[in-house]
Short mmCIF file of C-alpha atoms in Angstrom, two decimals:
data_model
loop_
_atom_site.label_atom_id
_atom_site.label_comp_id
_atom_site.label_asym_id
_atom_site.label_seq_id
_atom_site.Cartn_x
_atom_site.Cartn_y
_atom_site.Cartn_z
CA UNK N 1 -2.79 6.15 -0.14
CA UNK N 2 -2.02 5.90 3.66
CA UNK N 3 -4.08 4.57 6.56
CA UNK N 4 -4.54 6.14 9.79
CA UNK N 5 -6.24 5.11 13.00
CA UNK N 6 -9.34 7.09 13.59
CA UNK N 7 -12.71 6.85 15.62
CA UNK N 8 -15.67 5.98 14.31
CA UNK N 9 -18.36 8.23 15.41
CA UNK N 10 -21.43 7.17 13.69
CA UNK N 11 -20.92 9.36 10.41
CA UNK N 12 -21.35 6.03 8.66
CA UNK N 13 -24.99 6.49 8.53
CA UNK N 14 -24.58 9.58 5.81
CA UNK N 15 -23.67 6.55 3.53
CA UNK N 16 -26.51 4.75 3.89
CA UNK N 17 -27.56 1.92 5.69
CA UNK N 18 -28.33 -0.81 3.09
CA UNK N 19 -27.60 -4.70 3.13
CA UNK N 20 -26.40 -6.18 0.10
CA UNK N 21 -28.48 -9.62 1.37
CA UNK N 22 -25.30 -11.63 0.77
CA UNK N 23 -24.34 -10.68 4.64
CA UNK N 24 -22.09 -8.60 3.07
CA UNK N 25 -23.36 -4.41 3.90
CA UNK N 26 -22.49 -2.45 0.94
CA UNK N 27 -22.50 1.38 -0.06
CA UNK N 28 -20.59 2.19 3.54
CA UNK N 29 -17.22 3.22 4.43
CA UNK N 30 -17.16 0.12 7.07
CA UNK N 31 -18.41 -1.89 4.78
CA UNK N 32 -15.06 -4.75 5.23
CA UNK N 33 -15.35 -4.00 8.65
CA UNK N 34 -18.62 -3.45 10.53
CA UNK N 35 -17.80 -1.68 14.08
CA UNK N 36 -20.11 0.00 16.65
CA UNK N 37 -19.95 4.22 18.12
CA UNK N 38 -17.17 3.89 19.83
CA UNK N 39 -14.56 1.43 17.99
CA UNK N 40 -11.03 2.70 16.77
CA UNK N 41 -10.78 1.94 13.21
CA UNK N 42 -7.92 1.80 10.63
CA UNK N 43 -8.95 3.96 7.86
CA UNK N 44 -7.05 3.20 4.31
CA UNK N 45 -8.48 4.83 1.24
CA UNK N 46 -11.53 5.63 2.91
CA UNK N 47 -12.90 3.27 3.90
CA UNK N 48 -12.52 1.36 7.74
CA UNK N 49 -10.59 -1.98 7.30
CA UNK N 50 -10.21 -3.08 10.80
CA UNK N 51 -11.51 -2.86 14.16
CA UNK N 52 -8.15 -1.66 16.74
CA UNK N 53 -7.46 -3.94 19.12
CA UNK N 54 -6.49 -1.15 21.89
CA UNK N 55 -5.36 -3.74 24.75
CA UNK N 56 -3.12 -5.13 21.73
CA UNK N 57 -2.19 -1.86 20.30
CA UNK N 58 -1.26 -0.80 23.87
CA UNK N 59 0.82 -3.95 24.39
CA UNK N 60 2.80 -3.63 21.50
CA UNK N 61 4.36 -0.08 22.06
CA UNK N 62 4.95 -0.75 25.30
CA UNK N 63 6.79 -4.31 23.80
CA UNK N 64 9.12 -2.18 21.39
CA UNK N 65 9.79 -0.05 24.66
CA UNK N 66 10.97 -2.97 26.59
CA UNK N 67 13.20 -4.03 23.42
CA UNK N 68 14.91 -0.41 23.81
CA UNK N 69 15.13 -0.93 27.63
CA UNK N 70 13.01 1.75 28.30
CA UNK N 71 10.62 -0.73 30.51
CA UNK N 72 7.06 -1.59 29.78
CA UNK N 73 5.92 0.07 33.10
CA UNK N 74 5.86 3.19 34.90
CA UNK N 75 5.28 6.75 32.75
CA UNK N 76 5.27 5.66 29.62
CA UNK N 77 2.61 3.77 30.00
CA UNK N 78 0.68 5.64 31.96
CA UNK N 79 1.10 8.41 28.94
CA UNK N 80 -0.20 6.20 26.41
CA UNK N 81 -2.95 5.55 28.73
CA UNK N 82 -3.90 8.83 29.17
CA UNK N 83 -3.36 9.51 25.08
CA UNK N 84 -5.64 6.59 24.43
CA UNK N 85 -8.45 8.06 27.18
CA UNK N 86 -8.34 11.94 25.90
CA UNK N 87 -9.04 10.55 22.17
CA UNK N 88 -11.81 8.72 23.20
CA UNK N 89 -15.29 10.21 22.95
CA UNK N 90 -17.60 11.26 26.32
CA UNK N 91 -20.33 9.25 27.46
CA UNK N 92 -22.52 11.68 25.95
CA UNK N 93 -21.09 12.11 22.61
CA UNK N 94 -22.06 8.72 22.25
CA UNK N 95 -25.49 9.01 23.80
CA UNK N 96 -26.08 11.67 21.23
CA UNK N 97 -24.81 9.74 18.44
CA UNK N 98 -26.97 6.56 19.23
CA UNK N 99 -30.35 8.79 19.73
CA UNK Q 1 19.40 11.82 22.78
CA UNK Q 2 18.69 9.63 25.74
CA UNK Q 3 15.46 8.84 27.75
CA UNK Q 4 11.50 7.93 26.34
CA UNK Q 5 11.10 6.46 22.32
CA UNK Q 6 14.06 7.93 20.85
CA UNK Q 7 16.18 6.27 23.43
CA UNK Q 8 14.35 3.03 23.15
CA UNK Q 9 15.15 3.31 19.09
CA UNK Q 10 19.18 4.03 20.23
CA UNK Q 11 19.76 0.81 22.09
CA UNK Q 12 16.99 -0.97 19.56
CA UNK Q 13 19.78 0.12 16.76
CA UNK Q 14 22.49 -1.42 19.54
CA UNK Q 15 20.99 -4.53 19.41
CA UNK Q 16 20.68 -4.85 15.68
CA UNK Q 17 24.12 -3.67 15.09
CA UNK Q 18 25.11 -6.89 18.16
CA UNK Q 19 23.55 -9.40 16.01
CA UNK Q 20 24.54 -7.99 12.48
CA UNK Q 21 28.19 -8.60 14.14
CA UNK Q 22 27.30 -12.53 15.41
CA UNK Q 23 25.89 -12.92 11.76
CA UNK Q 24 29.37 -11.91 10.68
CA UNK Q 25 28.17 -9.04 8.67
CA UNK Q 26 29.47 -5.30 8.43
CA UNK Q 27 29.48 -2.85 5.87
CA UNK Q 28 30.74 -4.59 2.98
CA UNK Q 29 28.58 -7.68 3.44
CA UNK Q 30 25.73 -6.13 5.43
CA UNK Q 31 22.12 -7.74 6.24
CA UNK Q 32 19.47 -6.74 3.34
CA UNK Q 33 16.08 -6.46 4.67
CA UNK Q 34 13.47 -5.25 2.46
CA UNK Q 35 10.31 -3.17 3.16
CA UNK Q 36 7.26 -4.20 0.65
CA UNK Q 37 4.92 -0.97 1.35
CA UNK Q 38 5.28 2.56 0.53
CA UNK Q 39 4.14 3.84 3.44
CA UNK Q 40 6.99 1.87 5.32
CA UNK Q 41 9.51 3.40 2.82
CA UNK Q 42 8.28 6.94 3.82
CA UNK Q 43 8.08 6.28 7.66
CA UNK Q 44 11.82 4.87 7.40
CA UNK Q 45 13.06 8.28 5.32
CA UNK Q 46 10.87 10.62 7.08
CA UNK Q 47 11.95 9.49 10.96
CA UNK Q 48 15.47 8.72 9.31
CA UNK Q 49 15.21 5.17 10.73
CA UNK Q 50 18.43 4.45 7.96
CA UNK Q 51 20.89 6.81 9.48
CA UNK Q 52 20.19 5.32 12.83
CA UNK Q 53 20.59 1.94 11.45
CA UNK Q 54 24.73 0.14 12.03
CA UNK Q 55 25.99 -0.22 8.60
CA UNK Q 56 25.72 -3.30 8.52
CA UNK Q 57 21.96 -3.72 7.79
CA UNK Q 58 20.37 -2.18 5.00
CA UNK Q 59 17.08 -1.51 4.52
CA UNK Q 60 15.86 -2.30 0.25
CA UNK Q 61 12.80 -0.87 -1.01
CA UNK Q 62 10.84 -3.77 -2.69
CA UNK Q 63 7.55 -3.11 -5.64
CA UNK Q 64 5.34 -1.46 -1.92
CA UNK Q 65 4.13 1.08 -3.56
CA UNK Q 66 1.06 0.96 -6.01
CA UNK Q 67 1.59 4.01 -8.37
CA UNK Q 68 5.23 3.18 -8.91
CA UNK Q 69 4.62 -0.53 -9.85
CA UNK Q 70 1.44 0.31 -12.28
CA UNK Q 71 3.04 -0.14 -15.75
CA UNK Q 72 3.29 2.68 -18.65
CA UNK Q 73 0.34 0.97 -20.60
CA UNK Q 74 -2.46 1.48 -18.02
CA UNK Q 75 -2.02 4.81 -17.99
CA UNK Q 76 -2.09 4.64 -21.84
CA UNK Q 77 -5.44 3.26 -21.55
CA UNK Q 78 -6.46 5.79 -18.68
CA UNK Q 79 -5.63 8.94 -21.08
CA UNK Q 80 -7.38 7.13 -24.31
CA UNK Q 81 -10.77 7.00 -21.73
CA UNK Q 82 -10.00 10.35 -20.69
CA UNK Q 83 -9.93 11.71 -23.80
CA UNK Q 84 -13.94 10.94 -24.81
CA UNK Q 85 -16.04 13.63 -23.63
CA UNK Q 86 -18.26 11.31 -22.40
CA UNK Q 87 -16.35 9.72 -19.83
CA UNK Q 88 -15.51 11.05 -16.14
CA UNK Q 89 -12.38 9.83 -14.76
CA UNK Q 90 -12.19 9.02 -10.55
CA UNK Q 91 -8.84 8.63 -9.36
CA UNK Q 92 -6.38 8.97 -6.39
CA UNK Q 93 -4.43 11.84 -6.90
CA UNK Q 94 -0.99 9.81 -6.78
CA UNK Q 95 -1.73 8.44 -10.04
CA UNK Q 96 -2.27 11.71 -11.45
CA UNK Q 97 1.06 13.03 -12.89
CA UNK Q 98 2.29 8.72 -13.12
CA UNK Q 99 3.49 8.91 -17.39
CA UNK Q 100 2.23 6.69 -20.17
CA UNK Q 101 3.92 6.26 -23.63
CA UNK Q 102 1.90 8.92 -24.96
CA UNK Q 103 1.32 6.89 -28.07
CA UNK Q 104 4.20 8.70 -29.74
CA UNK Q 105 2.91 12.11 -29.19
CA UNK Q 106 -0.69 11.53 -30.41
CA UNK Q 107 -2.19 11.20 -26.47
CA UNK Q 108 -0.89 13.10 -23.63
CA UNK Q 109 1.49 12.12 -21.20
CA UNK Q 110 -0.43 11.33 -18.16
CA UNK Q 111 -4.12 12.63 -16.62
CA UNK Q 112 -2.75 15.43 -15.92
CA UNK Q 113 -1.84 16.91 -19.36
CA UNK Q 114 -5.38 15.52 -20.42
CA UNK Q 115 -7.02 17.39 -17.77
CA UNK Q 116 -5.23 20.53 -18.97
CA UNK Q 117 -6.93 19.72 -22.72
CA UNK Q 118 -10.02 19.47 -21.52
CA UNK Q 119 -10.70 15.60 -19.85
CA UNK Q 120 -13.00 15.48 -17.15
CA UNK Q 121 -10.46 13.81 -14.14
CA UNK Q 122 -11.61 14.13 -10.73
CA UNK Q 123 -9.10 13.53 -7.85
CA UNK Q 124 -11.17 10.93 -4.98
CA UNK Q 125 -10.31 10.03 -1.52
CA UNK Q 126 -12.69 6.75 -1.17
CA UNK Q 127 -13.76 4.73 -4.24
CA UNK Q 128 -17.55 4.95 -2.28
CA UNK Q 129 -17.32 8.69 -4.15
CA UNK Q 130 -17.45 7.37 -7.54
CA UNK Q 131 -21.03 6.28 -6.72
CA UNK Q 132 -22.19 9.59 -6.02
CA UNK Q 133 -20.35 10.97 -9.19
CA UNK Q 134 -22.06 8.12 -11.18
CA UNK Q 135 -25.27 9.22 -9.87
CA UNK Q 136 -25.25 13.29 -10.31
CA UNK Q 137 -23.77 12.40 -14.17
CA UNK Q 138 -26.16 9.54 -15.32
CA UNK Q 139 -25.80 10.79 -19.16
CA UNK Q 140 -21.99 10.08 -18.97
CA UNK Q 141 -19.90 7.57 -18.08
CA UNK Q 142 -18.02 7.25 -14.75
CA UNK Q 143 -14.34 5.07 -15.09
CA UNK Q 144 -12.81 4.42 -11.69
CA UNK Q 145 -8.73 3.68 -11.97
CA UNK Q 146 -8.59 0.79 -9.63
CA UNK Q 147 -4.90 0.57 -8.58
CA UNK Q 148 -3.52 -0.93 -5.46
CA UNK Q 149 -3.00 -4.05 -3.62
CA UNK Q 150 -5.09 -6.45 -1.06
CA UNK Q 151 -5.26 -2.85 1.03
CA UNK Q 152 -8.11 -1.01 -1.64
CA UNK Q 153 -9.23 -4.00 -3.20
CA UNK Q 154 -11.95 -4.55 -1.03
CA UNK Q 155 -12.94 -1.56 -1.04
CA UNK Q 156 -12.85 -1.38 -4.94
CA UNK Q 157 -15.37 -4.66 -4.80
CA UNK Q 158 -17.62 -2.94 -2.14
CA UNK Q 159 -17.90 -0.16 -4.90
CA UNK Q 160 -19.16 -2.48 -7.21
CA UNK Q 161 -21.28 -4.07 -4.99
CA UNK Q 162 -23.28 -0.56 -4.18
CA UNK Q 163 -23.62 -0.11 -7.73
CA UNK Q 164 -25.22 -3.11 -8.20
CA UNK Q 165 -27.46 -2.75 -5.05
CA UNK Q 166 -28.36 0.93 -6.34
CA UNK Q 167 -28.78 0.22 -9.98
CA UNK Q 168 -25.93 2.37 -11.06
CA UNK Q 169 -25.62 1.20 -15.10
CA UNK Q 170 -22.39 3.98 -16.20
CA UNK Q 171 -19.44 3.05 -13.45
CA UNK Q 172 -17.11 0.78 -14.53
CA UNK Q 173 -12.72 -0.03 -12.95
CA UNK Q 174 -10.41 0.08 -15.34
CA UNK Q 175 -8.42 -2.66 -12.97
CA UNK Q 176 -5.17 -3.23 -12.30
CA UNK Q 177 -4.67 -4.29 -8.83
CA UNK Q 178 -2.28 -6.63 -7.37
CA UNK Q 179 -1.23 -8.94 -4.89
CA UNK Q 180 1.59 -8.86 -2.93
CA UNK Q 181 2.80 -12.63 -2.38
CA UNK Q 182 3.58 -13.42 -6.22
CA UNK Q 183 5.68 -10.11 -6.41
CA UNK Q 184 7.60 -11.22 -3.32
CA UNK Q 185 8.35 -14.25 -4.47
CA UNK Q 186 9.30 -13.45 -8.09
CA UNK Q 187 12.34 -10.95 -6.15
CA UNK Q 188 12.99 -14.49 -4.18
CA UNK Q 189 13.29 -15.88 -7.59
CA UNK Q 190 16.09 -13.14 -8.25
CA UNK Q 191 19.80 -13.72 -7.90
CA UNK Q 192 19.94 -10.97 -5.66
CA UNK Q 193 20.18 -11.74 -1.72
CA UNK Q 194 17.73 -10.49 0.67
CA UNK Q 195 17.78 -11.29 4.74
CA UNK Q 196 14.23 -11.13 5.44
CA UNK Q 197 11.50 -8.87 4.77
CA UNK Q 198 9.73 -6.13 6.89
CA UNK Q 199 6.08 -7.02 5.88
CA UNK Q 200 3.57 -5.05 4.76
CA UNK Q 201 0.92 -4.17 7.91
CA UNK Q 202 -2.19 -2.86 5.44
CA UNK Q 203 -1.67 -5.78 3.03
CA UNK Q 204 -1.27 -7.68 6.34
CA UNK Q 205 -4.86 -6.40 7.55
CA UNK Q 206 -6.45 -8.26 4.85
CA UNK Q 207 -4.36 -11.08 4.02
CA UNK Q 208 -3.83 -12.15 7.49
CA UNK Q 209 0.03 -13.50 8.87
CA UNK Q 210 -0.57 -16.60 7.52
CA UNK Q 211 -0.49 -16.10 3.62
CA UNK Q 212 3.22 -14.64 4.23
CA UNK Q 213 4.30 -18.12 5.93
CA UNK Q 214 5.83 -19.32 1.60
CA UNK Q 215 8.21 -17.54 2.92
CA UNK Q 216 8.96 -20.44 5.13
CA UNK Q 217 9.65 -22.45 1.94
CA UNK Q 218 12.31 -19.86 0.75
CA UNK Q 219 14.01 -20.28 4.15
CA UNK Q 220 13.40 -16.71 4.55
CA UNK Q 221 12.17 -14.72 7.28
CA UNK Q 222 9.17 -12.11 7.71
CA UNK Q 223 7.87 -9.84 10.43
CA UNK Q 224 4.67 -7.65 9.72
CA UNK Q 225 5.00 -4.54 11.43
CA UNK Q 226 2.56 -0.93 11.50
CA UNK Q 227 4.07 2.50 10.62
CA UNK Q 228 5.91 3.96 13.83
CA UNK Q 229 9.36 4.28 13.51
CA UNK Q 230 9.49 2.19 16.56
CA UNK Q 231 7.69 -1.01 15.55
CA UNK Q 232 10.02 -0.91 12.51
CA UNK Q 233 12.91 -0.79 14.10
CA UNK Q 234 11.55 -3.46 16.11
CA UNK Q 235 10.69 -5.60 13.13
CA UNK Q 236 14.18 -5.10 11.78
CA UNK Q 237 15.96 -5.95 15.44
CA UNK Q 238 13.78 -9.63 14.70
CA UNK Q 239 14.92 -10.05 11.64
CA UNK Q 240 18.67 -9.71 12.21
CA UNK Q 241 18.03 -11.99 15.32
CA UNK Q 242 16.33 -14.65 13.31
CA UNK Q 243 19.16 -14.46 10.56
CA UNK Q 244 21.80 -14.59 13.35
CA UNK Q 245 19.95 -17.68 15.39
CA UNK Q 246 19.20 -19.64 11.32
CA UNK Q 247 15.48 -19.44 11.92
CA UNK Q 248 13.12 -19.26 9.08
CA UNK Q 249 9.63 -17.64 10.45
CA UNK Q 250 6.77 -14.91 9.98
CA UNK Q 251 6.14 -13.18 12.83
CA UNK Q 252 3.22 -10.37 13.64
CA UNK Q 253 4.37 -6.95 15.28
CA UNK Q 254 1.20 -5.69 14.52
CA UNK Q 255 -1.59 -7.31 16.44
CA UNK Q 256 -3.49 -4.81 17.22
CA UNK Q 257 -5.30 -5.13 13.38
CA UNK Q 258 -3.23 -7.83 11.94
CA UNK Q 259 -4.92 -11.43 12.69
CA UNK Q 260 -3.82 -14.77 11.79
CA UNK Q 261 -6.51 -15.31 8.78
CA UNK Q 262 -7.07 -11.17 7.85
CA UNK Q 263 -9.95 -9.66 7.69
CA UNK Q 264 -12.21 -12.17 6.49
CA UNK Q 265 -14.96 -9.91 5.57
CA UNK Q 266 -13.09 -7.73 3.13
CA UNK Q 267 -11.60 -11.10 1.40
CA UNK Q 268 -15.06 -12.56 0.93
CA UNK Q 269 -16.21 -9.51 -0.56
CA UNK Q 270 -12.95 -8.70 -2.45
CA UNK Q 271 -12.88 -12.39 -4.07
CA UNK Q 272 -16.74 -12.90 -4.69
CA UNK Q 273 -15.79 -9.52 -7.20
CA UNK Q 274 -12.79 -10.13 -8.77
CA UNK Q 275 -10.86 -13.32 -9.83
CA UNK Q 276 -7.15 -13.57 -9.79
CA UNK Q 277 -5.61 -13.12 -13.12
CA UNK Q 278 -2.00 -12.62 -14.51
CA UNK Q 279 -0.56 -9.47 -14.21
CA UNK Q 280 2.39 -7.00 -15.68
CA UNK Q 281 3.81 -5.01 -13.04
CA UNK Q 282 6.98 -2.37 -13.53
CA UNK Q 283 10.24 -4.42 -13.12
CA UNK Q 284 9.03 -7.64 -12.96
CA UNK Q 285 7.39 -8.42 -15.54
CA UNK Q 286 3.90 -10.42 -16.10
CA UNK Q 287 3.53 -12.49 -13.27
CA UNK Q 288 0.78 -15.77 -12.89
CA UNK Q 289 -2.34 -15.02 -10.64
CA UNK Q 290 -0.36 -11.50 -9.49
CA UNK Q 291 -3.60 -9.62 -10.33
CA UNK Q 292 -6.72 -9.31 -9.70
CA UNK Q 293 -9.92 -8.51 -12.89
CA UNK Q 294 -13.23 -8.79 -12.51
CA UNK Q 295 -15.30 -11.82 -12.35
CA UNK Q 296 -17.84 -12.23 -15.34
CA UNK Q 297 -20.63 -11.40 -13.58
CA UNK Q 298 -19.74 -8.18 -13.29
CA UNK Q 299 -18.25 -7.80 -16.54
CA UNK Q 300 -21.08 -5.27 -16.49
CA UNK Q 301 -18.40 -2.92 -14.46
CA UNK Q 302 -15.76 -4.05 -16.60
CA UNK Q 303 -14.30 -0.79 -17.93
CA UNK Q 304 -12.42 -2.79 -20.73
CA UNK Q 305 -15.05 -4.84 -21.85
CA UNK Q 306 -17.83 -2.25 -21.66
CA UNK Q 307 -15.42 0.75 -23.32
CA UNK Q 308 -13.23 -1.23 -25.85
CA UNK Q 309 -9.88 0.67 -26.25
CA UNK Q 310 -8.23 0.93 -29.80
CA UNK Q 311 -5.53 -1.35 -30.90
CA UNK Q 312 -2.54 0.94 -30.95
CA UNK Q 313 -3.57 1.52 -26.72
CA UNK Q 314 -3.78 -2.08 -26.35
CA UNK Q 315 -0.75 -2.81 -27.56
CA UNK Q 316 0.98 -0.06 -25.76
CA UNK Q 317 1.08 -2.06 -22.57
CA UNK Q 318 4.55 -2.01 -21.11
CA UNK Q 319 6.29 0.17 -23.43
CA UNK Q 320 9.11 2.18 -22.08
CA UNK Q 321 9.01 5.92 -21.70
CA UNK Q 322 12.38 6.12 -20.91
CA UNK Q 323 15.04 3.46 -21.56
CA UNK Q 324 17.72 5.52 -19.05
CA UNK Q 325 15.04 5.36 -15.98
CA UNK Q 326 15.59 2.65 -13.89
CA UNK Q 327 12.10 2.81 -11.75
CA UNK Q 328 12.01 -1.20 -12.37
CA UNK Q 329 15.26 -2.31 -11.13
CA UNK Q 330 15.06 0.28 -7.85
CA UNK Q 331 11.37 -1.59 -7.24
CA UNK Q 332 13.03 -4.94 -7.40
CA UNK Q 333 16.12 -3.88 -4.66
CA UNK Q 334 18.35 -4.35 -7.74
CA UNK Q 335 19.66 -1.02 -7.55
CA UNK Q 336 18.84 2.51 -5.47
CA UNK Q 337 17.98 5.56 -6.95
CA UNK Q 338 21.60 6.84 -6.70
CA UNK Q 339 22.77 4.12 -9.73
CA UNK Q 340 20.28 5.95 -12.18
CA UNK Q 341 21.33 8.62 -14.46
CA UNK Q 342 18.49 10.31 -14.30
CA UNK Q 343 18.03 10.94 -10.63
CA UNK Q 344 18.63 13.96 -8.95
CA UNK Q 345 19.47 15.28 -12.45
CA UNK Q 346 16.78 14.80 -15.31
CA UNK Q 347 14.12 13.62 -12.33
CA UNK Q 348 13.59 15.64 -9.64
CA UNK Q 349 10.61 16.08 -7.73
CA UNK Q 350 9.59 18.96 -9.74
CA UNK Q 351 9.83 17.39 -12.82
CA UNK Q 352 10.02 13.87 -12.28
CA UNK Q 353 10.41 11.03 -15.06
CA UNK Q 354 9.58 7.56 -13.68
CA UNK Q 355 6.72 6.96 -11.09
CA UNK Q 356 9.01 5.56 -8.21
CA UNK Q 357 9.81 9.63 -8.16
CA UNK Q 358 6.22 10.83 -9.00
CA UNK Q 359 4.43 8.92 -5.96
CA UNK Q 360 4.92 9.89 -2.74
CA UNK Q 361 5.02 6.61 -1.39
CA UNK Q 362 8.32 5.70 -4.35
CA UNK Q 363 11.59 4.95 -3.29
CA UNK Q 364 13.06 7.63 -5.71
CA UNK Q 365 10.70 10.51 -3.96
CA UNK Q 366 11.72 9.24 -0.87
CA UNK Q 367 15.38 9.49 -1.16
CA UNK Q 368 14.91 12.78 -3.35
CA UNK Q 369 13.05 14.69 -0.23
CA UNK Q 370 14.80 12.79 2.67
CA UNK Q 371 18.41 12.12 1.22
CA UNK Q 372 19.12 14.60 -0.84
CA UNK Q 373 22.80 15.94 -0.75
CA UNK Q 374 24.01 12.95 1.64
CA UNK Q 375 25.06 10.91 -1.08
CA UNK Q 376 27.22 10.55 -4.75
CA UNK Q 377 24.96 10.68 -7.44
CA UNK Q 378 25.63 8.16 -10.34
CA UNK Q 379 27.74 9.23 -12.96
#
């Protein structure tokens, strides 16, 4: 049973798109944590259990890098950046996925 | 090694070993932090986070792993439901080859020895599955194992919840999830010392920081912390500062999902389903409001009182298979695998006894794949 951070790309919809009427949407893999095309999610099990917080996410490595003296600046960051940007979905990916 | 993360986890190891020496501790008397999730225990064997570690810190596996801490009589109850040819069985596959009593001979072993004689047990990656096997078999009935902690309980109850919503009238959970707070404090309740505790970020997701501050009561120490190597060794470099400056706090390494009061969502949803209720787990024992069983109004779902089970099942609950495995002390941080008998002997990963070696995520696999042939085995 691990987790793993993943994308959510608007599969969710193959589930269904029902409302239990208790505010609570049931029958989807988001359904403990509703999140838009577009939002990194933390995937346990199946099903999404938390939006990412990437500014946060991106903080924190570069945090743990600073406790190993390896700086919070400079390349490293700029390779997470540029991780972060290549996993993230084009412009139209999402157009097509909203339409 | 020098330069980028691994040199960042060198002088991160540096610093630990620094403040395991102002704490005054070395090998003999070293710092005891334990990790409470599987997934931690595998991240720390896999990236071998322990040989980089000074020797003096040690890193205990605590009950973090669901499979290994599910006691011998669920399964009991698992392979009785298996065995009507009317029920479907939906489980993880972890919990597949995990051994019951096998009712002195007259059940099988585990799911899958019933699967070999014919049960119908099919391996699920999301509990939302179950639905759609509950729909394509509506003459038979579909029993979901629902195992795990605060991490698949909501998801369990969001299963329920689309059954109700659809109609669905043969799914039921045969529950036995738990919480992680009672367990911790039960091994608090322990003779044995432990430094702090590298917290569980899943459990963490839902929970939220703030249920882990009892710890505060303890005088103990906590830091949540994801699944890189990194942010462990992190989370271990705070705890051995917080032991060596006599500071008792929780702290969050995890932000970027962990938030003060968890996911609120997913705890409305996992307590408007299920009600906490007392619990045995492996090793410790039955423990007060450690569980979680499902509220009466959907006692409807409720694979025990919807499917009653036959005495001699029901009172199989906690029997031991083996009286020479010692799964339930290596859960507690009692021992390590290397003090049983059995391990690297009798259990192996190809035929493995107790569940702490059958689960990936159990301490025993974990230092059977990982450590293997770097230490003395128990004699």
């Amino acid at each position: 049973m691990f987790g793993s951070t993943g994308k959510n790309n608007g599969n969710r919809k193959r589930f269904g798109d029902s409302d239990s009427g208790r505010g609570v949407p049931t029958g989807r893999p988001d359904a403990v944590a509703p999140g838009r095309v577009g939002d990194f999610v933390l995937v346990h099990a199946g099903f999404a259990m938390e939006i990412v917080d990437e500014h946060l996410a991106l903080e924190s490595q570069a945090l743990w890098r600073e406790m190993g003296g390896a700086g919070r600046t400079g390349q490293l960051q700029e390779s997470l950046a540029a991780e972060i940007a290549a996993m993230r979905p084009s412009a139209d990916f999402i157009r097509a996925q909203k339409s | 090694m020098s330069g980028g993360i691994s040199g960042a986890a060198q002088n991160i190891a540096s610093r630990i070993a620094e403040a395991a020496v102002a704490c005054g501790r070395d090998e003999k008397n070293p710092l005891r932090f334990m990790e409470v999730c599987g997934t931690h225990t595998v991240t720390i064997f896999r990236s071998g986070l322990r040989q980089l570690l000074p020797t003096a810190v040690e890193l205990v596996s605590g009950p973090g792993c669901p499979v290994c801490v599910t006691v011998d009589g669920y399964i009991d109850e698992a392979v009785s439901l298996a065995g009507r040819p009317e029920v479907i069985i939906a489980v993880f596959g972890d919990l597949l080859k995990v051994p019951g009593t096998g009712l002195n001979g007259t059940e099988p072993k585990n799911l899958t020895e019933a699967k070999a004689k014919g049960a119908d047990v099919r391996v699920i990656y999301s509990p939302l599955e179950v639905l759609d096997i509950a729909r394509e078999n509506p003459d038979r009935q579909v029993v979901y194992l629902a195992v795990g902690f605060e991490t698949t309980a909501p998801a369990a109850a969001a299963l329920v919840l689309a059954a109700e919503e659809a109609g669905t009238k043969n799914l039921y959970l045969l529950t036995a999830h738990k919480l992680v707070p009672p367990a911790m404090k039960a091994i608090l309740d322990r003779p044995h010392r432990i430094d702090g505790f590298i917290l569980p970020g899943h459990v963490a997701v839902v929970t939220g920081r703030r249920e882990f501050d009892f710890l505060k009561t303890y005088g103990q120490r906590g830091v949540v912390t994801g699944f890189e190597p990194l942010g462990i060794m992190a989370a271990v470099l705070r705890l051995s500062e917080l032991v060596r400056d006599k500071v008792s706090a929780v702290e969050n390494f995890y932000p970027s999902v962990v938030r003060e009061e968890g996911n609120l969502t997913a705890r409305k949803v996992m307590m408007q389903v299920f009600q906490e209720t007392d619990e045995r787990w492996r090793g410790l024992g039955w423990l007060e409001e450690s569980g979680l069983s499902l509220r009466d109004e959907y006692a409807a779902y409720d694979a025990r009182r919807q499917l009653p089970l036959t005495e001699a099942v029901k009172e199989s609950a906690g029997t031991a298979v083996n009286r020479l495995c010692r799964c339930g002390e290596v859960l507690t941080g009692a021992v390590t695998p290397k003090d049983c008998p059995l391990f690297g002997r009798a259990c192996t990963d190809r035929h493995p006894v107790g569940p702490c070696m059958v689960s990936v995520e159990g301490t025993c696999a974990a230092w059977y794949k990982y450590g293997a042939g770097k230490f003395v085995l128990a004699k």
